[in-house]
Coordinates of C-alpha atoms and ligand atoms in Angstrom, one line a residue:
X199 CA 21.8 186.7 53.4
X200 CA 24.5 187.1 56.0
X201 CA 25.2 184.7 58.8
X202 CA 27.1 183.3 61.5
X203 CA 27.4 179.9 62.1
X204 CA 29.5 178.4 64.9
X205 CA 30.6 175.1 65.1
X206 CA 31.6 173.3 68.6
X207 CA 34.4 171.2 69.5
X208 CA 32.9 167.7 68.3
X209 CA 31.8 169.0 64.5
X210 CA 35.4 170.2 63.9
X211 CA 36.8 167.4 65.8
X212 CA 38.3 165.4 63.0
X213 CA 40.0 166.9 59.5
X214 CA 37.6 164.6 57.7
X215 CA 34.7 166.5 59.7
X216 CA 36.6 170.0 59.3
X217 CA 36.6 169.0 55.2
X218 CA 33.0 168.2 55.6
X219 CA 31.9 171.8 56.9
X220 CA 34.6 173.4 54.6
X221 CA 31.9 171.7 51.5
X222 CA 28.9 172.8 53.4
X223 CA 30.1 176.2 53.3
X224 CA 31.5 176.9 49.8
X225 CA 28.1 175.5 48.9
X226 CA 26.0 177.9 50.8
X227 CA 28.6 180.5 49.6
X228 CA 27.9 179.3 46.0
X229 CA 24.5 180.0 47.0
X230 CA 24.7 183.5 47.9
X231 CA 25.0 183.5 51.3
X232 CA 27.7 185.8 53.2
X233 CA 29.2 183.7 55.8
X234 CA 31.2 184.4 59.2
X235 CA 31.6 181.0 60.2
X236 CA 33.4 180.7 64.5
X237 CA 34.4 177.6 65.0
X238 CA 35.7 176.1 68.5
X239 CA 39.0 173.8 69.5
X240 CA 39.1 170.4 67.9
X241 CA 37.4 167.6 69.9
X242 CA 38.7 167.7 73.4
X243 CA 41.8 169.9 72.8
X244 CA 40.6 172.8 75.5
X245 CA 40.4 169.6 78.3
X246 CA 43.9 168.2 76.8
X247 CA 45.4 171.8 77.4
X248 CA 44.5 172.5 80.5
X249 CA 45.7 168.8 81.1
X250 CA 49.2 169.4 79.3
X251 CA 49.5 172.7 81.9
X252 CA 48.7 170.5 84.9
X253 CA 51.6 168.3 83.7
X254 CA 54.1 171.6 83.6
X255 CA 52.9 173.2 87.1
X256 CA 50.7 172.5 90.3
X257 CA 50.0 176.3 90.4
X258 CA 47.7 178.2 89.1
X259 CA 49.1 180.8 85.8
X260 CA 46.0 182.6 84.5
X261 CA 47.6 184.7 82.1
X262 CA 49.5 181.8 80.4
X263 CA 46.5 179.4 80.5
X264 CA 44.5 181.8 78.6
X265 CA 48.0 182.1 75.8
X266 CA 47.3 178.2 75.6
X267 CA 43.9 177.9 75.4
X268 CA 43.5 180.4 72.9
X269 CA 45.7 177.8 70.6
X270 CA 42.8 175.5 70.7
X271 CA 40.5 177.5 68.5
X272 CA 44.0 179.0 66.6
X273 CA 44.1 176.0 65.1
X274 CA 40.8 175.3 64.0
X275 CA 40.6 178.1 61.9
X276 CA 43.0 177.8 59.3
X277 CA 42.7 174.5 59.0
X278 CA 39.1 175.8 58.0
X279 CA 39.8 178.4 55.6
X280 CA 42.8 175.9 54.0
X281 CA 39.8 173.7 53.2
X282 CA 37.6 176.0 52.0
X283 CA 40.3 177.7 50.0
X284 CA 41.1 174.4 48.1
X285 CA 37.3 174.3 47.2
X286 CA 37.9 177.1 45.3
X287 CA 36.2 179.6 47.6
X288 CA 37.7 182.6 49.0
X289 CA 38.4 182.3 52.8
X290 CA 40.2 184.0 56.2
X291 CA 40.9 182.9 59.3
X292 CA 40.8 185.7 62.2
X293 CA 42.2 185.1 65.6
X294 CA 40.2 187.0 68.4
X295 CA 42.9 189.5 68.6
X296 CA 42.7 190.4 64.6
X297 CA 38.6 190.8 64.9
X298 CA 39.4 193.5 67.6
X299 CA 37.8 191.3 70.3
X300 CA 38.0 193.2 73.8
X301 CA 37.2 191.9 77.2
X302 CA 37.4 192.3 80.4
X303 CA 40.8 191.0 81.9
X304 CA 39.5 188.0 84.4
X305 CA 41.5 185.2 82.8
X306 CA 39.7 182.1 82.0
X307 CA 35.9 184.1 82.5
X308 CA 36.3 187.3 80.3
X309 CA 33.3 189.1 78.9
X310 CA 33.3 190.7 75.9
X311 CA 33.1 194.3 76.0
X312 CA 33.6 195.5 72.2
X313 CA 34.1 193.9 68.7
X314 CA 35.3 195.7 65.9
X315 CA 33.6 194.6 62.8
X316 CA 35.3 196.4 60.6
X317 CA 38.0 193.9 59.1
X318 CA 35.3 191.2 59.1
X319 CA 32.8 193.3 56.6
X320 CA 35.7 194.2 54.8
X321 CA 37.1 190.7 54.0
X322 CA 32.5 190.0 53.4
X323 CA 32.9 192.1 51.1
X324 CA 35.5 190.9 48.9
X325 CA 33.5 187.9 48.8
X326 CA 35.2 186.0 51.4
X327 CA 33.8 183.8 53.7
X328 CA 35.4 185.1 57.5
X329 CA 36.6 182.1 59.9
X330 CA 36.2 183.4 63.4
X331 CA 38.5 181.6 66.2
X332 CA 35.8 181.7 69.1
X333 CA 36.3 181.9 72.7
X334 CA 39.2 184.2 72.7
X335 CA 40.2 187.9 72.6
X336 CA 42.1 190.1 74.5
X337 CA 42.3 192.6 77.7
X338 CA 43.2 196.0 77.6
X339 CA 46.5 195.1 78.5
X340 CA 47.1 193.5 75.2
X341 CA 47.2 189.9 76.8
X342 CA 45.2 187.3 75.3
X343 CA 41.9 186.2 77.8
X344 CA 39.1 183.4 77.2
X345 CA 35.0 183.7 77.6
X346 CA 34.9 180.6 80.2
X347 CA 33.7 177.3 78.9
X348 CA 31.7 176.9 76.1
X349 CA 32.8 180.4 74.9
X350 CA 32.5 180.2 71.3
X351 CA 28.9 180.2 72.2
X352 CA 29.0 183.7 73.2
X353 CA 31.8 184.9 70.4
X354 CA 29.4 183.9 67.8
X355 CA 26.0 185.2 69.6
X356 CA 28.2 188.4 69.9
X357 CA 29.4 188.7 66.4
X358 CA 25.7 187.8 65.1
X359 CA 24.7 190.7 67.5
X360 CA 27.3 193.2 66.1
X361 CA 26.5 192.0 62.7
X362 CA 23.0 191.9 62.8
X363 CA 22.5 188.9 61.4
X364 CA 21.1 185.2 62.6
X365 CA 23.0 182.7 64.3
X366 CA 23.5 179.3 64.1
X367 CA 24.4 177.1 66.4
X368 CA 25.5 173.4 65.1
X369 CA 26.5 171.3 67.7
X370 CA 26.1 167.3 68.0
X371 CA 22.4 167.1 68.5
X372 CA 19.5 168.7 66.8
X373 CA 18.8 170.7 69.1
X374 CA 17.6 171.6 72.5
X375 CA 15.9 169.2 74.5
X376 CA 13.3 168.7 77.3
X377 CA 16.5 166.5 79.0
X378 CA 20.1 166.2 77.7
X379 CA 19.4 163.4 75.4
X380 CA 22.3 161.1 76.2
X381 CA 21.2 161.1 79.7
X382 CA 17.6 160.5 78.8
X383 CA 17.2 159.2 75.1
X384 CA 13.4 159.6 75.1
X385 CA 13.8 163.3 75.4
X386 CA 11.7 165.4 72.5
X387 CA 13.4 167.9 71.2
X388 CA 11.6 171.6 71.2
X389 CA 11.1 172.6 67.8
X390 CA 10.8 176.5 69.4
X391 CA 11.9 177.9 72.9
X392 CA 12.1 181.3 74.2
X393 CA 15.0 182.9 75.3
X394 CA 14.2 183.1 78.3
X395 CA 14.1 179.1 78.8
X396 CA 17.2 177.9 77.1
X397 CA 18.7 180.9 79.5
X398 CA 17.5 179.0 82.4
X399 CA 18.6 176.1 81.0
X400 CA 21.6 176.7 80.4
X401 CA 22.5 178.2 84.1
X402 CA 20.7 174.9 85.2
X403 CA 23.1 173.1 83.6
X404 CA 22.1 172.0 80.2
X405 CA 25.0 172.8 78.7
X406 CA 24.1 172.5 75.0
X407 CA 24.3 176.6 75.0
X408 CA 26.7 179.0 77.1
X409 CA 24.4 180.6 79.2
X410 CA 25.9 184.4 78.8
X411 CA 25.8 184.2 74.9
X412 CA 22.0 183.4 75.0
X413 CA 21.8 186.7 77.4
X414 CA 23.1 188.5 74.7
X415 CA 20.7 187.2 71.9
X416 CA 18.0 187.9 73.7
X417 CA 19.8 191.4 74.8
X418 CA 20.0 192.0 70.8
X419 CA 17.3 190.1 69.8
X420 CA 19.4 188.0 67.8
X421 CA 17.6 185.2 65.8
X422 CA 19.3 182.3 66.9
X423 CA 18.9 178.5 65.4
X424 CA 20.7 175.3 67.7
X425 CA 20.7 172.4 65.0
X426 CA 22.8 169.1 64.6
X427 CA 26.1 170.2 62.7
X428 CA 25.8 168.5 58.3
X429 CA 22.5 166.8 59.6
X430 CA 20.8 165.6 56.7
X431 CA 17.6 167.6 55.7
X432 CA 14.9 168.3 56.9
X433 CA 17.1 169.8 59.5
X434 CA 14.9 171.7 61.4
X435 CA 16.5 171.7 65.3
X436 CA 15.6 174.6 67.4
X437 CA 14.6 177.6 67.0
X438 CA 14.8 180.7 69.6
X439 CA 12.8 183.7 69.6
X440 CA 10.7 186.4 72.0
X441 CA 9.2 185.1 74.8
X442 CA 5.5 186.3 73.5
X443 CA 6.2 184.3 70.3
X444 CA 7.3 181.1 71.7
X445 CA 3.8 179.6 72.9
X446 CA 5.3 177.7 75.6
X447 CA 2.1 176.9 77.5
X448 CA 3.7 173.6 79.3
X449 CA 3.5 174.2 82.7
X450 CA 7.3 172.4 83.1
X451 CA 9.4 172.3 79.5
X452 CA 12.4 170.4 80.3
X453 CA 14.9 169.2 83.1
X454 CA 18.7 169.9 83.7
X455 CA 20.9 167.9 85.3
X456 CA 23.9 169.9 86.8
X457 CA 26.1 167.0 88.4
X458 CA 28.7 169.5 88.6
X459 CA 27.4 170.5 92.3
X460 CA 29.1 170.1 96.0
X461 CA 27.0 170.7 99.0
X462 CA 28.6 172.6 101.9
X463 CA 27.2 172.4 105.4
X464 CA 28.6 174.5 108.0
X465 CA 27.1 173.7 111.7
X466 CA 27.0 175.1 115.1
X467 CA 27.2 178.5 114.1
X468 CA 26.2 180.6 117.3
X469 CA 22.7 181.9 116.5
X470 CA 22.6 185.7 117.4
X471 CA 26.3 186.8 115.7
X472 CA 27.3 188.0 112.3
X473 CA 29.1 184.2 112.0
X474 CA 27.3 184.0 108.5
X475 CA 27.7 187.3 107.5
X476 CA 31.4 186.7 108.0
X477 CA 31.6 183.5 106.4
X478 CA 29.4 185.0 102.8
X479 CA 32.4 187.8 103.1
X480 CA 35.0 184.9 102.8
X481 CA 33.3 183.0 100.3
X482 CA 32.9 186.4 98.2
X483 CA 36.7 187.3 99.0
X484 CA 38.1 183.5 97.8
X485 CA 36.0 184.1 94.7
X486 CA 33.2 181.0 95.4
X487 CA 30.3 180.8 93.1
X488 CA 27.7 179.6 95.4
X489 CA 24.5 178.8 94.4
X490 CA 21.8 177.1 96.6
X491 CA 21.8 178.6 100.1
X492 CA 19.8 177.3 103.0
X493 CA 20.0 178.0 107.2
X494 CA 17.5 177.0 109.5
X495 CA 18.0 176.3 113.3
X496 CA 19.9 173.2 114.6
X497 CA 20.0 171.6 117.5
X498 CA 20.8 173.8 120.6
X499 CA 19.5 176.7 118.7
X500 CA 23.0 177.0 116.7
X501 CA 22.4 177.6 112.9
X502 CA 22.6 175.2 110.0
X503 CA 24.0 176.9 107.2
X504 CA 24.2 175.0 103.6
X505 CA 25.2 176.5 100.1
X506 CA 26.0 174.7 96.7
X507 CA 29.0 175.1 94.8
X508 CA 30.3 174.3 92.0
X509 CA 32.7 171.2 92.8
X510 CA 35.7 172.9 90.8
X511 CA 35.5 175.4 93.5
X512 CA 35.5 173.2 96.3
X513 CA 39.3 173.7 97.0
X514 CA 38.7 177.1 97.3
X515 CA 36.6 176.4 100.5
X516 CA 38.7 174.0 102.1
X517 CA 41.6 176.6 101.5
X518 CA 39.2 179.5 102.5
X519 CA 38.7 177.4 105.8
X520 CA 41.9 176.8 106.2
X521 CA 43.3 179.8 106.4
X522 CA 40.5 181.2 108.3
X523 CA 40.4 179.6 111.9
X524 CA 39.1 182.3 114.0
X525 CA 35.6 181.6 112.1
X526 CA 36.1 177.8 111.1
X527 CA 37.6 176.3 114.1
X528 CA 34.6 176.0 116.2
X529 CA 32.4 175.0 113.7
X530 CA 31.9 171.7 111.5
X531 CA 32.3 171.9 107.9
X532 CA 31.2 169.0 105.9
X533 CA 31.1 168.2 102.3
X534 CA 28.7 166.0 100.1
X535 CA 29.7 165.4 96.3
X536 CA 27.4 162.6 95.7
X537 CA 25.0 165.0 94.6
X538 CA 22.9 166.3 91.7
X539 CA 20.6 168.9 91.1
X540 CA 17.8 168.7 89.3
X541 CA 16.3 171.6 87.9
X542 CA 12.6 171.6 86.3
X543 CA 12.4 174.8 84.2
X544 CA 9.4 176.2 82.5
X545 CA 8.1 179.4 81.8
X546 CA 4.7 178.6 82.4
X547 CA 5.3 177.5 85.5
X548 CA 4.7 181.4 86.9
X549 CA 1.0 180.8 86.2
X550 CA 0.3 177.5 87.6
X551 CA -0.1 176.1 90.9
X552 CA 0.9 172.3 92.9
X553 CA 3.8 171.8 90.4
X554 CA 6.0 171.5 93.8
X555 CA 3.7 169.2 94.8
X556 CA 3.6 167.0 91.7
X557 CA 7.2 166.8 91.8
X558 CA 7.7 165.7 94.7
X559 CA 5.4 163.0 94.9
X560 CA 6.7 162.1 91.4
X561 CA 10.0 161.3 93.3
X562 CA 8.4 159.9 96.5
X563 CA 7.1 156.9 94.2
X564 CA 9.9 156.0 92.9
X565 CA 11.9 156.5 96.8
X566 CA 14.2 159.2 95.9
X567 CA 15.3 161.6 98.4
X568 CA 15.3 165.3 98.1
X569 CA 17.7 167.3 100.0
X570 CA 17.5 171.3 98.8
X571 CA 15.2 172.7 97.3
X572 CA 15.2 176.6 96.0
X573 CA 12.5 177.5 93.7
X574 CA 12.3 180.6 91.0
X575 CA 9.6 181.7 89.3
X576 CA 10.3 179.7 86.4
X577 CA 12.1 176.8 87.8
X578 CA 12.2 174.5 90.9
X579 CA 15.6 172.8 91.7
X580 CA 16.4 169.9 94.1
X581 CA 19.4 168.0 95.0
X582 CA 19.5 164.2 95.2
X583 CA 22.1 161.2 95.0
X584 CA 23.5 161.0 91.7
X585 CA 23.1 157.6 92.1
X586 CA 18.7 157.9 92.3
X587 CA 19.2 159.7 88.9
X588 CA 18.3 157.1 86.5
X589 CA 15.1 156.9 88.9
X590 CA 14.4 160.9 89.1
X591 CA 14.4 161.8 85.5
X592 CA 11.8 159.5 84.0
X593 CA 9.6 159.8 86.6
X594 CA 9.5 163.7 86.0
X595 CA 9.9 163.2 82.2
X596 CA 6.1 161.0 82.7
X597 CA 4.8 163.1 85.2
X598 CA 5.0 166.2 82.4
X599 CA 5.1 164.8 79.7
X600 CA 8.5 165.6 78.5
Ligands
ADP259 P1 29.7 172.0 71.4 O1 31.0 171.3 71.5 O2 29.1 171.9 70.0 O3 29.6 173.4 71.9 P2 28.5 171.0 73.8 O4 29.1 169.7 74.3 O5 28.9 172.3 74.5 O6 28.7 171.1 72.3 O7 26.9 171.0 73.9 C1 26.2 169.9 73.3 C2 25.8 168.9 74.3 O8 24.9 169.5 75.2 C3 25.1 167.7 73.8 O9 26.0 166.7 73.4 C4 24.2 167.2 75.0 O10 24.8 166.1 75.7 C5 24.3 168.4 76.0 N1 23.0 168.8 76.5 C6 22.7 169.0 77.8 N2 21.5 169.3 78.0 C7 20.9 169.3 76.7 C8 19.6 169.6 76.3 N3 18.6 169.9 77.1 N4 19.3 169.5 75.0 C9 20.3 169.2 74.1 N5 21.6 168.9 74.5 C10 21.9 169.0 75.8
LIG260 N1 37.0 175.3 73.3 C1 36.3 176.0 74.4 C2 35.8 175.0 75.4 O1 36.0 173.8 75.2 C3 35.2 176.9 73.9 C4 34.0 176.2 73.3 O2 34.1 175.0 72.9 O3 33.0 176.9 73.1 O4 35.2 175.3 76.4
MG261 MG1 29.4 174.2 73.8

């Protein structure tokens, strides 16, 4: 059978665990298997390169971060194939730019708009197993661009897609879980989900899957497996499939924590203007992802508006208020970064009523404060300190059952 398995940073993050998978797959090759194996940057290299560019400049050079980020995964890959080579199976390592990889040209968040699979059933075919640098490709201006963070999710999900084959997805835990388990060890690990739910997820912030390359498995209906990278057998992790199949008839399936949240609050907006149409403008124009929004009316009938972002962008704010004073100036911005929000996501909450209700007085008992709260079909979502979160997650966890 054909298939693509990706490997994140921590599974290739020593040589001894790059030798380790190099074994694993000139087995499986042995076996029978065709193999296109993506494999990500070593360890923490992607944080260490973006660190190393901080060093070189304060400003911001998208086009030659993307050249340096790319290197990450660049060197995984031979590395690979050098291993696997010595095993005495055939092997190749393929940058993005030599599997034909076009994207879009938004450095640092490119999507993929076209693989060429061409080369890579060609080297399949002389028997070779293809090592895939993920996460990278390039624009149409030639110029090398990267998927966003946790890309090599979506490379492999694509090239499984393209391929038509199943993907696997071996990471450093077996699996997806109700809760991240090193926040929560208790967490049980779903033995199937539906696309769908590790979609929500993974926007919510459970960040064992990118959330775009689970878009496109369930766009392509691509069988896709998250497992615990050379975990002993039986090595059953996840697996994810069609909604209908999945039987998820737990009213709440799991919890993410996104702790990568800042709340904005903007006050004394004049009720009755286009202040807040203005100010969504701005935060479109400077590029800020916002999230949660909320505005009710304060006191003196002035508006209260509050939106979530993520705290990366939070610059982006203080520079879009900055430079915008004729909107800013008589109003009061203030920031809270002490936050997290916790999302409860399950599919079969559509069909069930009080699960608001349950939540809250789940974090009543324990005395943790909720400050936002935006619901979805399939998921309710509420800020609170970070600090209350070793309170908030059990409770919730008990409360059902995860
Ligand atoms: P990789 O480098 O293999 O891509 P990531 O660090 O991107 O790995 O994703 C794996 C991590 O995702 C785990 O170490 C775990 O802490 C985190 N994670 C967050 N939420 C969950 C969840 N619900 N289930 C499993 N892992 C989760
Ligand atoms: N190396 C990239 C990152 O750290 C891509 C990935 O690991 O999926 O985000
Ligand atoms: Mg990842």
């Amino acid at each position: 059978m054909l298939v693509v398995e990706k490997y994140g940073g921590s599974s290739v993050a020593t040589i001894e665990k790059i030798k380790d998978i190099a074994a694993h797959l000139a087995e499986r090759k042995k076996q029978g298997d065709q193999i296109v194996v993506v494999a990500s940057a070593m360890g923490k290299t992607t944080n260490q390169l973006i660190e190393e560019s901080k060093q070189v400049s304060g400003k911001v050079h998208p086009r030659e971060l993307d050249a340096l980020l790319a290197l990450g995964e660049g060197k995984t890959v031979p590395l690979l194939a050098m291993a696997v080579q010595d095993l005495g199976v055939d092997a190749i390592s393929l940058t993005g730019i030599q599997i034909g990889l076009k994207a879009t040209s938004r450095h640092q968040r490119a999507q993929i708009k076209h693989i060429d699979a061409t080369r890579i059933k060609r080297h399949l075919d002389e028997g070779k197993i293809v090592v895939v640098a993920g996460f990278q490709g390039t624009n149409d201006e030639g110029d090398v661009v990267t998927l966003g963070r946790g890309g090599s999710d979506t490379s492999a999900v694509a090239l499984a897609a393209i391929l038509q084959c199943p993907c696997e997805i071996y990471t450093d835990v077996n699996g997806l879980y109700s809760v991240d388990p090193r926040k929560y060890p208790d967490a049980k690990k779903l033995d199937t989900a539906s696309y769908d739910l590790v979609m929500e997820m993974a926007n919510q912030g459970s960040k064992v899957m990118e959330p775009r390359s689970v878009e496109i498995a369930k766009k392509y209906n691509v069988h896709l497996y998250i497992g615990q990278s050379l975990y002993p057998k039986p090595k059953y992790g996840t697996i994810v499939m069609d909604n209908q199949l999945a039987l998820e008839d737990k009213v709440i399936s799991g919890i993410s924590i996104n702790e990568n949240v800042s709340m904005i609050t903007v006050r004394n907006i004049p009720s009755g203007g286009d202040t807040t149409c203005r100010i969504f403008n701005l935060i479109n124009q400077y590029e800020i992802n916002v999230d949660m929004i909320n505005q009710s009316i304060g006191i003196n009938n002035n508006l209260v508006l509050s939106f979530s972002c993520n705290k990366d962008d939070v610059h982006l704010v203080d520079k879009m208020v900055k430079e915008n004073p004729g909107i800013f100036a008589p109003l009061t911005v203030d920031k809270q970064n002490d936050l997290v929000k916790l999302s409860l996501v399950g599919v079969g909450m559509a069909s069930h009523f009080g699960v608001a209700a349950r939540v809250f007085n789940a974090l009543d008992k324990v005395n943790v404060h909720f400050y936002h709260i935006t619901t979805s079909e399939i998921t309710i979502s509420v800020t609170i300190d970070a600090a209350k979160l070793g309170d908030a997650v059990p409770v919730l966890a008990a409360e059902f059952n995860l």
